[in-house]
Amino acid sequence: MLLYTKIVFALTISVLLVSCDIGKSPEKLFDDASEEIKKGKVTSAYKLLKKAAEKEPKNVKYSWAAASTAPNQNAAFIHTKAAWDNGLRNPLVLLKLA
């Protein structure tokens, strides 16, 4: 019974933590990510930037920021491609796509 209670508690906390960012605007998520980067927490910054890019997929600012902080090449490519497809066309973006 104690194990069941711990599992339910952990799941509840997980859902609450995930849902905390649902109501935030993409700009607020971007600002929070900037603060995380200043603290050196790139992984949590990427998660926030990814959510911002998902909420506003046409905004190249969020896609490019997510690409710049992505934890691996696959994630970086996805965000870089989104930025390119939505109009951020410069040599640096093209180089990251190559």
Tab-separated table of N, CA and C in Angstrom:
chain	number	residue	atom	x	y	z
A	1	MET	N	0.828	-1.195	0.000
A	1	MET	CA	0.000	0.000	0.000
A	1	MET	C	0.875	1.263	0.000
A	2	LEU	N	1.985	1.208	0.738
A	2	LEU	CA	2.873	2.363	0.795
A	2	LEU	C	3.507	2.632	-0.574
A	3	LEU	N	3.873	1.583	-1.278
A	3	LEU	CA	4.450	1.727	-2.613
A	3	LEU	C	3.437	2.355	-3.571
A	4	TYR	N	2.198	1.923	-3.504
A	4	TYR	CA	1.132	2.477	-4.336
A	4	TYR	C	0.975	3.974	-4.060
A	5	THR	N	1.002	4.363	-2.805
A	5	THR	CA	0.862	5.765	-2.420
A	5	THR	C	2.023	6.585	-2.982
A	6	LYS	N	3.230	6.039	-2.907
A	6	LYS	CA	4.395	6.748	-3.429
A	6	LYS	C	4.300	6.927	-4.943
A	7	ILE	N	3.835	5.901	-5.624
A	7	ILE	CA	3.700	5.980	-7.081
A	7	ILE	C	2.659	7.023	-7.470
A	8	VAL	N	1.524	7.016	-6.802
A	8	VAL	CA	0.468	7.992	-7.083
A	8	VAL	C	0.974	9.404	-6.801
A	9	PHE	N	1.690	9.566	-5.710
A	9	PHE	CA	2.240	10.876	-5.352
A	9	PHE	C	3.229	11.351	-6.421
A	10	ALA	N	4.110	10.471	-6.851
A	10	ALA	CA	5.108	10.824	-7.865
A	10	ALA	C	4.442	11.199	-9.186
A	11	LEU	N	3.429	10.451	-9.578
A	11	LEU	CA	2.714	10.762	-10.819
A	11	LEU	C	1.987	12.099	-10.728
A	12	THR	N	1.396	12.364	-9.585
A	12	THR	CA	0.692	13.627	-9.377
A	12	THR	C	1.653	14.803	-9.475
A	13	ILE	N	2.793	14.686	-8.829
A	13	ILE	CA	3.795	15.750	-8.877
A	13	ILE	C	4.292	15.947	-10.313
A	14	SER	N	4.508	14.853	-11.022
A	14	SER	CA	4.968	14.940	-12.414
A	14	SER	C	3.970	15.690	-13.282
A	15	VAL	N	2.707	15.367	-13.133
A	15	VAL	CA	1.659	16.033	-13.917
A	15	VAL	C	1.609	17.517	-13.579
A	16	LEU	N	1.732	17.849	-12.314
A	16	LEU	CA	1.706	19.252	-11.913
A	16	LEU	C	2.895	20.015	-12.476
A	17	LEU	N	4.068	19.413	-12.446
A	17	LEU	CA	5.253	20.087	-12.976
A	17	LEU	C	5.158	20.300	-14.477
A	18	VAL	N	4.648	19.330	-15.180
A	18	VAL	CA	4.505	19.454	-16.629
A	18	VAL	C	3.457	20.498	-16.978
A	19	SER	N	2.381	20.535	-16.241
A	19	SER	CA	1.290	21.452	-16.564
A	19	SER	C	1.571	22.886	-16.145
A	20	CYS	N	2.606	23.129	-15.377
A	20	CYS	CA	2.920	24.491	-14.954
A	20	CYS	C	3.209	25.407	-16.139
A	21	ASP	N	3.802	24.874	-17.189
A	21	ASP	CA	4.165	25.686	-18.343
A	21	ASP	C	3.068	25.770	-19.389
A	22	ILE	N	1.983	25.054	-19.232
A	22	ILE	CA	0.938	25.014	-20.252
A	22	ILE	C	0.309	26.386	-20.460
A	23	GLY	N	0.072	27.127	-19.398
A	23	GLY	CA	-0.588	28.411	-19.510
A	23	GLY	C	0.331	29.561	-19.867
A	24	LYS	N	1.632	29.322	-19.937
A	24	LYS	CA	2.572	30.399	-20.211
A	24	LYS	C	2.609	30.724	-21.699
A	25	SER	N	2.800	31.996	-21.972
A	25	SER	CA	2.926	32.423	-23.367
A	25	SER	C	4.307	32.026	-23.888
A	26	PRO	N	4.444	31.933	-25.197
A	26	PRO	CA	5.761	31.609	-25.755
A	26	PRO	C	6.835	32.624	-25.348
A	27	GLU	N	6.452	33.885	-25.262
A	27	GLU	CA	7.422	34.911	-24.865
A	27	GLU	C	7.887	34.706	-23.424
A	28	LYS	N	6.962	34.342	-22.548
A	28	LYS	CA	7.317	34.064	-21.151
A	28	LYS	C	8.218	32.833	-21.076
A	29	LEU	N	7.908	31.800	-21.857
A	29	LEU	CA	8.757	30.614	-21.896
A	29	LEU	C	10.154	30.975	-22.389
A	30	PHE	N	10.234	31.848	-23.402
A	30	PHE	CA	11.521	32.287	-23.930
A	30	PHE	C	12.311	33.045	-22.865
A	31	ASP	N	11.635	33.932	-22.150
A	31	ASP	CA	12.301	34.690	-21.084
A	31	ASP	C	12.798	33.768	-19.973
A	32	ASP	N	11.968	32.800	-19.598
A	32	ASP	CA	12.377	31.832	-18.573
A	32	ASP	C	13.580	31.015	-19.048
A	33	ALA	N	13.579	30.655	-20.324
A	33	ALA	CA	14.703	29.900	-20.884
A	33	ALA	C	15.979	30.740	-20.866
A	34	SER	N	15.849	32.018	-21.138
A	34	SER	CA	17.015	32.907	-21.096
A	34	SER	C	17.613	32.947	-19.698
A	35	GLU	N	16.752	32.978	-18.702
A	35	GLU	CA	17.228	32.950	-17.313
A	35	GLU	C	17.918	31.626	-16.992
A	36	GLU	N	17.365	30.536	-17.489
A	36	GLU	CA	17.972	29.219	-17.262
A	36	GLU	C	19.356	29.151	-17.915
A	37	ILE	N	19.493	29.728	-19.096
A	37	ILE	CA	20.787	29.738	-19.781
A	37	ILE	C	21.805	30.537	-18.974
A	38	LYS	N	21.376	31.668	-18.425
A	38	LYS	CA	22.282	32.472	-17.597
A	38	LYS	C	22.761	31.693	-16.378
A	39	LYS	N	21.913	30.804	-15.877
A	39	LYS	CA	22.278	29.966	-14.726
A	39	LYS	C	23.095	28.743	-15.142
A	40	GLY	N	23.241	28.535	-16.451
A	40	GLY	CA	23.987	27.388	-16.947
A	40	GLY	C	23.163	26.124	-17.083
A	41	LYS	N	21.857	26.245	-17.013
A	41	LYS	CA	20.954	25.091	-17.110
A	41	LYS	C	20.409	24.992	-18.534
A	42	VAL	N	21.258	24.521	-19.432
A	42	VAL	CA	20.909	24.483	-20.852
A	42	VAL	C	19.822	23.450	-21.136
A	43	THR	N	19.845	22.334	-20.424
A	43	THR	CA	18.844	21.286	-20.663
A	43	THR	C	17.440	21.776	-20.346
A	44	SER	N	17.272	22.424	-19.204
A	44	SER	CA	15.939	22.931	-18.866
A	44	SER	C	15.562	24.102	-19.773
A	45	ALA	N	16.548	24.871	-20.204
A	45	ALA	CA	16.272	25.961	-21.144
A	45	ALA	C	15.762	25.402	-22.465
A	46	TYR	N	16.371	24.313	-22.930
A	46	TYR	CA	15.918	23.698	-24.181
A	46	TYR	C	14.466	23.244	-24.071
A	47	LYS	N	14.108	22.647	-22.948
A	47	LYS	CA	12.729	22.177	-22.777
A	47	LYS	C	11.743	23.342	-22.877
A	48	LEU	N	12.098	24.465	-22.282
A	48	LEU	CA	11.225	25.641	-22.345
A	48	LEU	C	11.159	26.198	-23.771
A	49	LEU	N	12.309	26.249	-24.434
A	49	LEU	CA	12.341	26.760	-25.808
A	49	LEU	C	11.588	25.846	-26.761
A	50	LYS	N	11.678	24.561	-26.523
A	50	LYS	CA	10.939	23.607	-27.354
A	50	LYS	C	9.433	23.841	-27.208
A	51	LYS	N	8.979	24.084	-25.975
A	51	LYS	CA	7.556	24.361	-25.758
A	51	LYS	C	7.146	25.661	-26.442
A	52	ALA	N	8.011	26.671	-26.367
A	52	ALA	CA	7.711	27.944	-27.033
A	52	ALA	C	7.606	27.745	-28.540
A	53	ALA	N	8.526	26.961	-29.104
A	53	ALA	CA	8.500	26.696	-30.549
A	53	ALA	C	7.275	25.881	-30.942
A	54	GLU	N	6.831	24.997	-30.072
A	54	GLU	CA	5.627	24.208	-30.364
A	54	GLU	C	4.370	25.070	-30.303
A	55	LYS	N	4.351	26.034	-29.372
A	55	LYS	CA	3.175	26.897	-29.249
A	55	LYS	C	3.082	27.892	-30.401
A	56	GLU	N	4.235	28.327	-30.898
A	56	GLU	CA	4.254	29.305	-31.985
A	56	GLU	C	5.253	28.843	-33.050
A	57	PRO	N	4.876	27.844	-33.832
A	57	PRO	CA	5.826	27.222	-34.766
A	57	PRO	C	6.311	28.135	-35.894
A	58	LYS	N	5.602	29.185	-36.193
A	58	LYS	CA	6.008	30.094	-37.274
A	58	LYS	C	7.036	31.129	-36.815
A	59	ASN	N	7.267	31.238	-35.517
A	59	ASN	CA	8.203	32.220	-34.989
A	59	ASN	C	9.618	31.650	-35.030
A	60	VAL	N	10.451	32.198	-35.907
A	60	VAL	CA	11.804	31.664	-36.086
A	60	VAL	C	12.695	31.923	-34.876
A	61	LYS	N	12.365	32.924	-34.102
A	61	LYS	CA	13.147	33.229	-32.899
A	61	LYS	C	13.148	32.034	-31.949
A	62	TYR	N	11.999	31.428	-31.755
A	62	TYR	CA	11.896	30.289	-30.842
A	62	TYR	C	12.517	29.031	-31.445
A	63	SER	N	12.307	28.821	-32.732
A	63	SER	CA	12.883	27.642	-33.393
A	63	SER	C	14.403	27.700	-33.381
A	64	TRP	N	14.956	28.859	-33.692
A	64	TRP	CA	16.407	28.986	-33.738
A	64	TRP	C	17.015	28.863	-32.339
A	65	ALA	N	16.359	29.436	-31.346
A	65	ALA	CA	16.857	29.317	-29.971
A	65	ALA	C	16.822	27.862	-29.515
A	66	ALA	N	15.756	27.151	-29.864
A	66	ALA	CA	15.669	25.727	-29.513
A	66	ALA	C	16.757	24.939	-30.228
A	67	ALA	N	17.017	25.269	-31.486
A	67	ALA	CA	18.074	24.584	-32.238
A	67	ALA	C	19.438	24.832	-31.607
A	68	SER	N	19.649	26.034	-31.115
A	68	SER	CA	20.943	26.396	-30.536
A	68	SER	C	21.204	25.729	-29.194
A	69	THR	N	20.158	25.323	-28.515
A	69	THR	CA	20.327	24.692	-27.198
A	69	THR	C	19.977	23.210	-27.206
A	70	ALA	N	19.674	22.676	-28.365
A	70	ALA	CA	19.241	21.274	-28.462
A	70	ALA	C	20.316	20.321	-27.929
A	71	PRO	N	19.879	19.252	-27.266
A	71	PRO	CA	20.831	18.321	-26.648
A	71	PRO	C	21.507	17.366	-27.627
A	72	ASN	N	20.977	17.257	-28.841
A	72	ASN	CA	21.583	16.347	-29.820
A	72	ASN	C	21.345	16.875	-31.235
A	73	GLN	N	22.039	16.263	-32.198
A	73	GLN	CA	21.954	16.734	-33.581
A	73	GLN	C	20.570	16.559	-34.186
A	74	ASN	N	19.891	15.495	-33.827
A	74	ASN	CA	18.556	15.270	-34.392
A	74	ASN	C	17.591	16.374	-33.993
A	75	ALA	N	17.574	16.706	-32.707
A	75	ALA	CA	16.690	17.771	-32.232
A	75	ALA	C	17.096	19.108	-32.846
A	76	ALA	N	18.394	19.357	-32.920
A	76	ALA	CA	18.870	20.612	-33.503
A	76	ALA	C	18.449	20.726	-34.967
A	77	PHE	N	18.543	19.628	-35.701
A	77	PHE	CA	18.156	19.645	-37.117
A	77	PHE	C	16.674	19.961	-37.284
A	78	ILE	N	15.840	19.349	-36.454
A	78	ILE	CA	14.389	19.581	-36.547
A	78	ILE	C	14.069	21.063	-36.358
A	79	HIS	N	14.652	21.676	-35.333
A	79	HIS	CA	14.372	23.090	-35.057
A	79	HIS	C	15.019	24.002	-36.103
A	80	THR	N	16.213	23.632	-36.560
A	80	THR	CA	16.881	24.428	-37.597
A	80	THR	C	16.079	24.397	-38.892
A	81	LYS	N	15.588	23.241	-39.250
A	81	LYS	CA	14.764	23.099	-40.466
A	81	LYS	C	13.487	23.930	-40.343
A	82	ALA	N	12.885	23.912	-39.159
A	82	ALA	CA	11.675	24.718	-38.945
A	82	ALA	C	11.990	26.204	-39.100
A	83	ALA	N	13.116	26.635	-38.558
A	83	ALA	CA	13.507	28.039	-38.691
A	83	ALA	C	13.743	28.396	-40.160
A	84	TRP	N	14.423	27.515	-40.882
A	84	TRP	CA	14.687	27.738	-42.313
A	84	TRP	C	13.378	27.806	-43.100
A	85	ASP	N	12.507	26.844	-42.858
A	85	ASP	CA	11.234	26.784	-43.584
A	85	ASP	C	10.346	27.990	-43.314
A	86	ASN	N	10.534	28.624	-42.166
A	86	ASN	CA	9.704	29.775	-41.814
A	86	ASN	C	10.383	31.112	-42.095
A	87	GLY	N	11.498	31.069	-42.836
A	87	GLY	CA	12.060	32.324	-43.322
A	87	GLY	C	13.410	32.746	-42.781
A	88	LEU	N	13.973	32.050	-41.830
A	88	LEU	CA	15.289	32.421	-41.313
A	88	LEU	C	16.346	31.811	-42.229
A	89	ARG	N	16.665	32.553	-43.283
A	89	ARG	CA	17.575	32.030	-44.308
A	89	ARG	C	18.842	32.870	-44.329
A	90	ASN	N	19.868	32.329	-43.706
A	90	ASN	CA	21.178	32.962	-43.719
A	90	ASN	C	22.246	31.867	-43.752
A	91	PRO	N	23.495	32.233	-44.000
A	91	PRO	CA	24.546	31.211	-44.130
A	91	PRO	C	24.715	30.323	-42.892
A	92	LEU	N	24.540	30.873	-41.709
A	92	LEU	CA	24.706	30.074	-40.492
A	92	LEU	C	23.652	28.971	-40.397
A	93	VAL	N	22.419	29.310	-40.706
A	93	VAL	CA	21.345	28.311	-40.679
A	93	VAL	C	21.593	27.259	-41.754
A	94	LEU	N	22.000	27.706	-42.929
A	94	LEU	CA	22.298	26.771	-44.011
A	94	LEU	C	23.435	25.829	-43.620
A	95	LEU	N	24.442	26.356	-42.954
A	95	LEU	CA	25.567	25.536	-42.503
A	95	LEU	C	25.118	24.478	-41.502
A	96	LYS	N	24.212	24.850	-40.599
A	96	LYS	CA	23.704	23.874	-39.620
A	96	LYS	C	22.847	22.798	-40.278
A	97	LEU	N	22.236	23.128	-41.401
A	97	LEU	CA	21.421	22.140	-42.109
A	97	LEU	C	22.270	21.156	-42.911
A	98	ALA	N	23.478	21.568	-43.252
A	98	ALA	CA	24.350	20.718	-44.089
A	98	ALA	C	24.847	19.489	-43.352
